[in-house]
């Protein structure tokens, strides 16, 4: 699946996005965030506090308990601040 | 008539207002948000999620259309690096009723602040940069419409 | 900056919006009221009390300035015989805060409806004429700000 | 004192305004309206329902119990409908 990062999540990780293939036990968005955090470095920094992360699966906003099976595009980002 | 745009180009508030006035609704309300140049701010960077942005703006507009008797909605949101004084966002509504136009305009900007995938970063004269944090009062402002 | 005008001349909403945006406030809210051309309406006549009008508009603007942190207010109200589609009234506010700009704009138009010495008469294609009656809902709209 | 009429009050009476000199027992705005109504014709029509009349004394809005002694300009008109 394709991951996308925005705002300070993107800056901490140093990537706009990347293709990933998480293990089978990574079932939800919350699992995915925890799995990415374990990579350390910029990932650990970006995902140090999962409560500060929002997500969209296939361009729809979701909660942390949303399943990721079959998703093509998952975006991880801070709470929005536009307007 | 729903008119939605997101992108780096500046927009012409004057022309947007005149276009809304021409829809024959009797009541036109608008809001423009601009970059303030306080505290040594030299620029405001607007990130967004291009594939989602206009879709979300369309959902927000459709939601306003369901709640109020509107003849038109315009939402324009800029992205990229903006200078102090630059326009960031424009929201305009048209209705036969002034309260509908005014409330829908207020609703749209409150929802944009908390539901549309934009992120703001401040750039300062001393080289400092700072991502703006989401504010609880913005969530509260949105929640009053639920 | 308070800018107030009442008279028969048409006004340029576009220029008024741009002038408000230039005040550096960050949040600009506007409302334009226009003549609707429904039910065979051919014209809307606006009577007013010339010696009182601008004074009352100034009092209303000062009251808004006291209630919200505003950097500017513009109120323009036309008088005389207006055609369908013509602009009647423009209210604009500028603040550093979007809620202040939006609420003050709404407050000003609600107060104008019930406190400013203007009277409207409808002229119809069949020669009929009708003074518009004050509406209880306009008083209620104003009273929510008290 | 100078009287001014607006909107349908002006149309019923057929005058923009006029100079008047009411008797001493006409003390308030409500007294003035009743006194004018007794002139009959357009005045009776304009002031048939005093509850529909609003007033300003020397360019300040007042209630019906406001005194008129010493006033230079009194305006009588329907509830306002601008905006």
Short mmCIF file of N, CA and C in Angstrom, two decimals, chain B:
data_model
loop_
_atom_site.label_atom_id
_atom_site.label_comp_id
_atom_site.label_asym_id
_atom_site.label_seq_id
_atom_site.Cartn_x
_atom_site.Cartn_y
_atom_site.Cartn_z
N UNK B 1 -25.54 27.02 -7.19
CA UNK B 1 -24.25 27.03 -7.84
C UNK B 1 -23.13 26.87 -6.81
N UNK B 2 -22.42 25.77 -6.88
CA UNK B 2 -21.29 25.57 -5.98
C UNK B 2 -19.99 25.73 -6.77
N UNK B 3 -19.11 26.58 -6.25
CA UNK B 3 -17.85 26.88 -6.93
C UNK B 3 -16.73 26.64 -5.92
N UNK B 4 -15.85 25.71 -6.24
CA UNK B 4 -14.80 25.30 -5.30
C UNK B 4 -13.45 25.30 -5.99
N UNK B 5 -12.44 25.81 -5.31
CA UNK B 5 -11.10 25.77 -5.88
C UNK B 5 -10.08 25.73 -4.75
N UNK B 6 -9.00 24.99 -4.97
CA UNK B 6 -7.86 24.98 -4.04
C UNK B 6 -6.60 24.93 -4.88
N UNK B 7 -5.67 25.81 -4.59
CA UNK B 7 -4.44 25.82 -5.37
C UNK B 7 -3.60 27.03 -5.03
N UNK B 8 -2.43 27.14 -5.64
CA UNK B 8 -1.48 28.20 -5.27
C UNK B 8 -1.84 29.59 -5.81
N UNK B 9 -2.73 29.67 -6.79
CA UNK B 9 -3.02 30.96 -7.42
C UNK B 9 -3.74 31.89 -6.43
N UNK B 10 -3.42 33.18 -6.50
CA UNK B 10 -4.18 34.17 -5.74
C UNK B 10 -5.58 34.23 -6.34
N UNK B 11 -6.54 34.75 -5.56
CA UNK B 11 -7.89 34.90 -6.09
C UNK B 11 -8.32 36.35 -5.93
N UNK B 12 -9.40 36.70 -6.65
CA UNK B 12 -9.89 38.08 -6.69
C UNK B 12 -11.19 38.15 -5.90
N UNK B 13 -11.09 38.52 -4.61
CA UNK B 13 -12.28 38.57 -3.76
C UNK B 13 -13.35 39.44 -4.39
N UNK B 14 -12.93 40.54 -4.97
CA UNK B 14 -13.88 41.49 -5.54
C UNK B 14 -14.72 40.81 -6.61
N UNK B 15 -14.07 40.09 -7.52
CA UNK B 15 -14.80 39.41 -8.59
C UNK B 15 -15.69 38.30 -8.02
N UNK B 16 -15.22 37.62 -6.97
CA UNK B 16 -16.03 36.55 -6.37
C UNK B 16 -17.30 37.11 -5.73
N UNK B 17 -17.17 38.26 -5.06
CA UNK B 17 -18.33 38.91 -4.44
C UNK B 17 -19.33 39.33 -5.52
N UNK B 18 -18.85 39.95 -6.56
CA UNK B 18 -19.73 40.44 -7.62
C UNK B 18 -20.46 39.26 -8.29
N UNK B 19 -19.75 38.14 -8.48
CA UNK B 19 -20.39 36.96 -9.08
C UNK B 19 -21.50 36.42 -8.19
N UNK B 20 -21.29 36.44 -6.88
CA UNK B 20 -22.32 35.98 -5.95
C UNK B 20 -23.52 36.92 -5.95
N UNK B 21 -23.25 38.23 -6.01
CA UNK B 21 -24.34 39.22 -6.02
C UNK B 21 -25.22 39.06 -7.25
N UNK B 22 -24.64 38.55 -8.34
CA UNK B 22 -25.38 38.43 -9.60
C UNK B 22 -26.31 37.22 -9.62
N UNK B 23 -26.29 36.40 -8.56
CA UNK B 23 -27.13 35.19 -8.57
C UNK B 23 -28.59 35.46 -8.21
N UNK B 24 -28.91 36.70 -7.87
CA UNK B 24 -30.32 37.06 -7.65
C UNK B 24 -30.89 36.64 -6.31
N UNK B 25 -30.02 36.43 -5.33
CA UNK B 25 -30.50 35.88 -4.06
C UNK B 25 -30.97 36.89 -3.04
N UNK B 26 -30.55 38.12 -3.17
CA UNK B 26 -30.99 39.12 -2.20
C UNK B 26 -30.06 39.29 -1.00
N UNK B 27 -29.38 38.20 -0.57
CA UNK B 27 -28.50 38.28 0.60
C UNK B 27 -27.20 37.54 0.29
N UNK B 28 -26.10 38.26 0.36
CA UNK B 28 -24.78 37.68 0.07
C UNK B 28 -23.89 37.90 1.29
N UNK B 29 -23.32 36.83 1.82
CA UNK B 29 -22.37 36.94 2.94
C UNK B 29 -21.03 36.38 2.50
N UNK B 30 -19.96 37.04 2.90
CA UNK B 30 -18.62 36.56 2.52
C UNK B 30 -17.68 36.63 3.71
N UNK B 31 -16.65 35.78 3.65
CA UNK B 31 -15.56 35.85 4.61
C UNK B 31 -14.25 35.69 3.86
N UNK B 32 -13.30 36.57 4.14
CA UNK B 32 -11.95 36.41 3.60
C UNK B 32 -10.98 36.27 4.77
N UNK B 33 -10.13 35.25 4.72
CA UNK B 33 -9.06 35.09 5.69
C UNK B 33 -7.75 35.49 5.04
N UNK B 34 -6.94 36.30 5.75
CA UNK B 34 -5.68 36.80 5.19
C UNK B 34 -4.54 36.52 6.15
N UNK B 35 -3.32 36.52 5.64
CA UNK B 35 -2.13 36.31 6.46
C UNK B 35 -1.87 37.59 7.26
N UNK B 36 -1.82 37.46 8.58
CA UNK B 36 -1.44 38.61 9.41
C UNK B 36 0.09 38.67 9.50
N UNK B 37 0.63 39.87 9.57
CA UNK B 37 2.08 40.00 9.57
C UNK B 37 2.62 40.38 10.93
N UNK B 38 2.21 39.65 11.96
CA UNK B 38 2.60 40.02 13.33
C UNK B 38 3.79 39.21 13.80
N UNK B 39 4.50 39.74 14.77
CA UNK B 39 5.56 38.99 15.44
C UNK B 39 6.68 38.54 14.51
N UNK B 40 6.97 39.35 13.51
CA UNK B 40 8.09 39.00 12.63
C UNK B 40 7.78 37.91 11.63
N UNK B 41 6.49 37.64 11.43
CA UNK B 41 6.11 36.62 10.45
C UNK B 41 6.49 37.11 9.04
N UNK B 42 7.18 36.25 8.31
CA UNK B 42 7.56 36.62 6.93
C UNK B 42 6.79 35.81 5.90
N UNK B 43 6.18 34.71 6.32
CA UNK B 43 5.44 33.91 5.36
C UNK B 43 4.62 32.84 6.05
N UNK B 44 3.56 32.42 5.39
CA UNK B 44 2.72 31.35 5.90
C UNK B 44 2.65 30.28 4.82
N UNK B 45 3.07 29.06 5.19
CA UNK B 45 3.10 27.96 4.23
C UNK B 45 1.86 27.09 4.43
N UNK B 46 1.15 26.85 3.34
CA UNK B 46 -0.08 26.04 3.39
C UNK B 46 0.16 24.71 2.70
N UNK B 47 0.25 23.64 3.49
CA UNK B 47 0.30 22.28 2.94
C UNK B 47 -1.12 21.78 2.77
N UNK B 48 -1.33 20.89 1.84
CA UNK B 48 -2.64 20.23 1.76
C UNK B 48 -2.50 18.84 1.16
N UNK B 49 -3.59 18.11 1.12
CA UNK B 49 -3.64 16.74 0.63
C UNK B 49 -4.39 16.82 -0.70
N UNK B 50 -3.65 17.04 -1.79
CA UNK B 50 -4.30 17.43 -3.05
C UNK B 50 -5.43 16.50 -3.48
N UNK B 51 -5.24 15.20 -3.31
CA UNK B 51 -6.27 14.27 -3.81
C UNK B 51 -7.57 14.36 -3.01
N UNK B 52 -7.48 14.87 -1.77
CA UNK B 52 -8.68 14.95 -0.93
C UNK B 52 -9.30 16.33 -0.86
N UNK B 53 -8.51 17.36 -1.09
CA UNK B 53 -8.92 18.71 -0.72
C UNK B 53 -10.25 19.14 -1.34
N UNK B 54 -10.33 19.10 -2.67
CA UNK B 54 -11.55 19.61 -3.30
C UNK B 54 -12.75 18.71 -3.00
N UNK B 55 -12.48 17.42 -2.80
CA UNK B 55 -13.56 16.50 -2.42
C UNK B 55 -14.15 16.90 -1.06
N UNK B 56 -13.26 17.16 -0.09
CA UNK B 56 -13.73 17.54 1.24
C UNK B 56 -14.47 18.89 1.18
N UNK B 57 -13.93 19.83 0.40
CA UNK B 57 -14.61 21.13 0.29
C UNK B 57 -16.01 20.93 -0.31
N UNK B 58 -16.13 20.00 -1.26
CA UNK B 58 -17.44 19.72 -1.86
C UNK B 58 -18.41 19.12 -0.85
N UNK B 59 -17.91 18.26 0.01
CA UNK B 59 -18.76 17.66 1.04
C UNK B 59 -19.24 18.73 2.02
N UNK B 60 -18.33 19.61 2.40
CA UNK B 60 -18.69 20.69 3.33
C UNK B 60 -19.74 21.60 2.69
N UNK B 61 -19.55 21.93 1.42
CA UNK B 61 -20.52 22.79 0.72
C UNK B 61 -21.88 22.11 0.61
N UNK B 62 -21.88 20.81 0.28
CA UNK B 62 -23.14 20.08 0.15
C UNK B 62 -23.87 20.05 1.49
N UNK B 63 -23.10 19.91 2.56
CA UNK B 63 -23.69 19.89 3.89
C UNK B 63 -24.36 21.23 4.21
N UNK B 64 -23.74 22.34 3.81
CA UNK B 64 -24.35 23.66 4.02
C UNK B 64 -25.61 23.81 3.16
N UNK B 65 -25.57 23.32 1.94
CA UNK B 65 -26.73 23.39 1.04
C UNK B 65 -27.94 22.65 1.62
N UNK B 66 -27.65 21.56 2.36
CA UNK B 66 -28.76 20.79 2.97
C UNK B 66 -29.36 21.53 4.16
N UNK B 67 -28.52 22.30 4.86
CA UNK B 67 -28.98 22.92 6.10
C UNK B 67 -29.65 24.25 5.91
N UNK B 68 -29.28 24.98 4.84
CA UNK B 68 -29.85 26.31 4.62
C UNK B 68 -30.33 26.43 3.18
N UNK B 69 -31.33 27.28 2.93
CA UNK B 69 -31.83 27.49 1.56
C UNK B 69 -30.90 28.44 0.81
N UNK B 70 -29.87 27.86 0.18
CA UNK B 70 -28.84 28.68 -0.47
C UNK B 70 -28.95 28.61 -1.99
N UNK B 71 -28.65 29.73 -2.64
CA UNK B 71 -28.61 29.76 -4.11
C UNK B 71 -27.19 29.61 -4.63
N UNK B 72 -26.21 29.74 -3.76
CA UNK B 72 -24.84 29.61 -4.23
C UNK B 72 -23.85 29.57 -3.08
N UNK B 73 -22.74 28.87 -3.32
CA UNK B 73 -21.62 28.80 -2.37
C UNK B 73 -20.33 28.90 -3.18
N UNK B 74 -19.42 29.72 -2.71
CA UNK B 74 -18.07 29.76 -3.28
C UNK B 74 -17.07 29.50 -2.16
N UNK B 75 -16.16 28.56 -2.40
CA UNK B 75 -15.05 28.31 -1.46
C UNK B 75 -13.76 28.28 -2.27
N UNK B 76 -12.82 29.16 -1.90
CA UNK B 76 -11.51 29.16 -2.55
C UNK B 76 -10.46 29.14 -1.45
N UNK B 77 -9.50 28.22 -1.55
CA UNK B 77 -8.46 28.10 -0.52
C UNK B 77 -7.11 28.02 -1.20
N UNK B 78 -6.21 28.92 -0.82
CA UNK B 78 -4.88 28.89 -1.42
C UNK B 78 -3.96 27.89 -0.73
N UNK B 79 -2.94 27.48 -1.45
CA UNK B 79 -1.92 26.58 -0.92
C UNK B 79 -0.55 27.17 -1.27
N UNK B 80 0.50 26.62 -0.66
CA UNK B 80 1.85 27.11 -0.94
C UNK B 80 2.28 28.18 0.04
N UNK B 81 3.34 28.91 -0.31
CA UNK B 81 3.91 29.91 0.60
C UNK B 81 3.31 31.28 0.34
N UNK B 82 2.66 31.86 1.37
CA UNK B 82 1.94 33.12 1.22
C UNK B 82 2.62 34.22 2.05
N UNK B 83 2.66 35.42 1.48
CA UNK B 83 3.28 36.56 2.17
C UNK B 83 2.29 37.22 3.12
N UNK B 84 2.79 37.98 4.12
CA UNK B 84 1.88 38.74 4.99
C UNK B 84 0.95 39.61 4.15
N UNK B 85 -0.31 39.65 4.53
CA UNK B 85 -1.31 40.42 3.80
C UNK B 85 -1.98 39.64 2.69
N UNK B 86 -1.41 38.49 2.30
CA UNK B 86 -2.00 37.69 1.22
C UNK B 86 -3.32 37.07 1.67
N UNK B 87 -4.23 36.89 0.72
CA UNK B 87 -5.47 36.17 1.00
C UNK B 87 -5.18 34.68 1.11
N UNK B 88 -5.81 34.03 2.09
CA UNK B 88 -5.68 32.57 2.27
C UNK B 88 -6.94 31.87 1.77
N UNK B 89 -8.08 32.36 2.22
CA UNK B 89 -9.33 31.63 1.99
C UNK B 89 -10.48 32.62 1.78
N UNK B 90 -11.40 32.22 0.92
CA UNK B 90 -12.62 33.00 0.69
C UNK B 90 -13.81 32.05 0.77
N UNK B 91 -14.82 32.45 1.52
CA UNK B 91 -16.09 31.71 1.58
C UNK B 91 -17.20 32.70 1.30
N UNK B 92 -18.09 32.37 0.39
CA UNK B 92 -19.24 33.25 0.10
C UNK B 92 -20.50 32.44 -0.06
N UNK B 93 -21.62 33.01 0.39
CA UNK B 93 -22.92 32.33 0.31
C UNK B 93 -23.97 33.30 -0.20
N UNK B 94 -24.98 32.77 -0.87
CA UNK B 94 -26.11 33.56 -1.37
C UNK B 94 -27.40 32.88 -0.97
N UNK B 95 -28.34 33.67 -0.48
CA UNK B 95 -29.66 33.14 -0.12
C UNK B 95 -30.69 34.25 -0.31
N UNK B 96 -31.96 33.87 -0.28
CA UNK B 96 -33.01 34.88 -0.22
C UNK B 96 -33.11 35.47 1.19
N UNK B 97 -32.51 34.81 2.17
CA UNK B 97 -32.68 35.21 3.57
C UNK B 97 -31.33 35.56 4.20
N UNK B 98 -31.26 36.70 4.85
CA UNK B 98 -29.97 37.13 5.36
C UNK B 98 -29.41 36.20 6.42
N UNK B 99 -30.27 35.68 7.30
CA UNK B 99 -29.76 34.81 8.36
C UNK B 99 -29.16 33.55 7.75
N UNK B 100 -29.81 33.00 6.72
CA UNK B 100 -29.30 31.79 6.07
C UNK B 100 -27.93 32.05 5.46
N UNK B 101 -27.79 33.17 4.75
CA UNK B 101 -26.50 33.49 4.12
C UNK B 101 -25.42 33.66 5.19
N UNK B 102 -25.72 34.41 6.24
CA UNK B 102 -24.72 34.70 7.27
C UNK B 102 -24.34 33.46 8.07
N UNK B 103 -25.34 32.68 8.46
CA UNK B 103 -25.04 31.48 9.26
C UNK B 103 -24.27 30.45 8.43
N UNK B 104 -24.67 30.27 7.17
CA UNK B 104 -23.99 29.29 6.33
C UNK B 104 -22.54 29.69 6.10
N UNK B 105 -22.29 30.99 5.93
CA UNK B 105 -20.92 31.48 5.75
C UNK B 105 -20.08 31.18 6.99
N UNK B 106 -20.64 31.45 8.16
CA UNK B 106 -19.94 31.19 9.43
C UNK B 106 -19.69 29.69 9.60
N UNK B 107 -20.72 28.88 9.32
CA UNK B 107 -20.60 27.42 9.37
C UNK B 107 -19.47 26.92 8.48
N UNK B 108 -19.43 27.40 7.25
CA UNK B 108 -18.43 26.91 6.28
C UNK B 108 -17.01 27.20 6.75
N UNK B 109 -16.76 28.41 7.26
CA UNK B 109 -15.39 28.70 7.66
C UNK B 109 -15.03 27.93 8.94
N UNK B 110 -16.01 27.75 9.85
CA UNK B 110 -15.73 26.94 11.05
C UNK B 110 -15.39 25.49 10.66
N UNK B 111 -16.12 24.92 9.70
CA UNK B 111 -15.85 23.54 9.28
C UNK B 111 -14.54 23.43 8.52
N UNK B 112 -14.26 24.42 7.68
CA UNK B 112 -12.98 24.42 6.95
C UNK B 112 -11.80 24.33 7.91
N UNK B 113 -11.91 25.05 9.04
CA UNK B 113 -10.81 25.11 10.00
C UNK B 113 -10.52 23.75 10.62
N UNK B 114 -11.52 22.89 10.71
CA UNK B 114 -11.35 21.66 11.47
C UNK B 114 -11.53 20.40 10.64
N UNK B 115 -12.01 20.52 9.41
CA UNK B 115 -12.35 19.34 8.62
C UNK B 115 -11.63 19.26 7.28
N UNK B 116 -11.04 20.33 6.82
CA UNK B 116 -10.41 20.29 5.49
C UNK B 116 -8.91 20.03 5.65
N UNK B 117 -8.33 19.21 4.77
CA UNK B 117 -6.94 18.77 4.96
C UNK B 117 -5.90 19.81 4.52
N UNK B 118 -5.83 20.88 5.34
CA UNK B 118 -4.81 21.92 5.17
C UNK B 118 -4.00 22.01 6.46
N UNK B 119 -2.73 22.36 6.30
CA UNK B 119 -1.86 22.56 7.46
C UNK B 119 -1.04 23.82 7.24
N UNK B 120 -0.92 24.62 8.30
CA UNK B 120 -0.23 25.92 8.20
C UNK B 120 1.08 25.90 8.96
N UNK B 121 2.12 26.45 8.33
CA UNK B 121 3.41 26.61 9.00
C UNK B 121 3.83 28.07 8.92
N UNK B 122 4.23 28.62 10.06
CA UNK B 122 4.68 30.01 10.09
C UNK B 122 6.19 30.09 9.88
N UNK B 123 6.61 31.04 9.04
CA UNK B 123 8.03 31.32 8.83
C UNK B 123 8.33 32.71 9.39
N UNK B 124 9.44 32.81 10.17
CA UNK B 124 9.75 34.08 10.82
C UNK B 124 11.05 34.69 10.29
N UNK B 125 11.18 36.00 10.53
CA UNK B 125 12.34 36.74 10.03
C UNK B 125 13.66 36.18 10.59
N UNK B 126 13.65 35.61 11.80
CA UNK B 126 14.89 35.08 12.39
C UNK B 126 15.20 33.67 11.89
N UNK B 127 14.45 33.20 10.88
CA UNK B 127 14.69 31.87 10.33
C UNK B 127 13.87 30.78 10.99
N UNK B 128 13.22 31.12 12.11
CA UNK B 128 12.39 30.12 12.80
C UNK B 128 11.18 29.71 11.97
N UNK B 129 10.73 28.47 12.22
CA UNK B 129 9.56 27.93 11.54
C UNK B 129 8.73 27.21 12.58
N UNK B 130 7.41 27.23 12.41
CA UNK B 130 6.56 26.62 13.43
C UNK B 130 5.25 26.17 12.81
N UNK B 131 4.95 24.87 12.93
CA UNK B 131 3.64 24.39 12.48
C UNK B 131 2.58 24.87 13.46
N UNK B 132 1.53 25.45 12.94
CA UNK B 132 0.43 25.90 13.81
C UNK B 132 -0.28 24.68 14.38
N UNK B 133 -0.54 24.72 15.69
CA UNK B 133 -1.24 23.62 16.35
C UNK B 133 -2.75 23.80 16.20
N UNK B 134 -3.45 22.69 16.06
CA UNK B 134 -4.91 22.73 16.09
C UNK B 134 -5.35 23.27 17.44
N UNK B 135 -6.42 24.08 17.45
CA UNK B 135 -6.86 24.72 18.68
C UNK B 135 -8.20 24.15 19.13
N UNK B 136 -8.31 23.92 20.42
CA UNK B 136 -9.57 23.38 20.98
C UNK B 136 -10.73 24.31 20.67
N UNK B 137 -10.46 25.62 20.64
CA UNK B 137 -11.57 26.55 20.39
C UNK B 137 -12.10 26.43 18.97
N UNK B 138 -11.25 25.98 18.03
CA UNK B 138 -11.76 25.74 16.68
C UNK B 138 -12.69 24.54 16.64
N UNK B 139 -12.33 23.49 17.40
CA UNK B 139 -13.24 22.34 17.48
C UNK B 139 -14.56 22.75 18.12
N UNK B 140 -14.47 23.58 19.17
CA UNK B 140 -15.69 24.03 19.84
C UNK B 140 -16.55 24.85 18.89
N UNK B 141 -15.89 25.69 18.07
CA UNK B 141 -16.64 26.51 17.11
C UNK B 141 -17.37 25.63 16.11
N UNK B 142 -16.71 24.56 15.66
CA UNK B 142 -17.36 23.66 14.72
C UNK B 142 -18.52 22.91 15.41
N UNK B 143 -18.26 22.48 16.66
CA UNK B 143 -19.25 21.64 17.34
C UNK B 143 -20.56 22.38 17.61
N UNK B 144 -20.52 23.72 17.64
CA UNK B 144 -21.77 24.43 17.92
C UNK B 144 -22.77 24.27 16.76
N UNK B 145 -22.30 23.83 15.59
CA UNK B 145 -23.20 23.64 14.43
C UNK B 145 -23.77 22.23 14.36
N UNK B 146 -23.28 21.31 15.21
CA UNK B 146 -23.69 19.90 15.06
C UNK B 146 -25.13 19.70 15.52
#
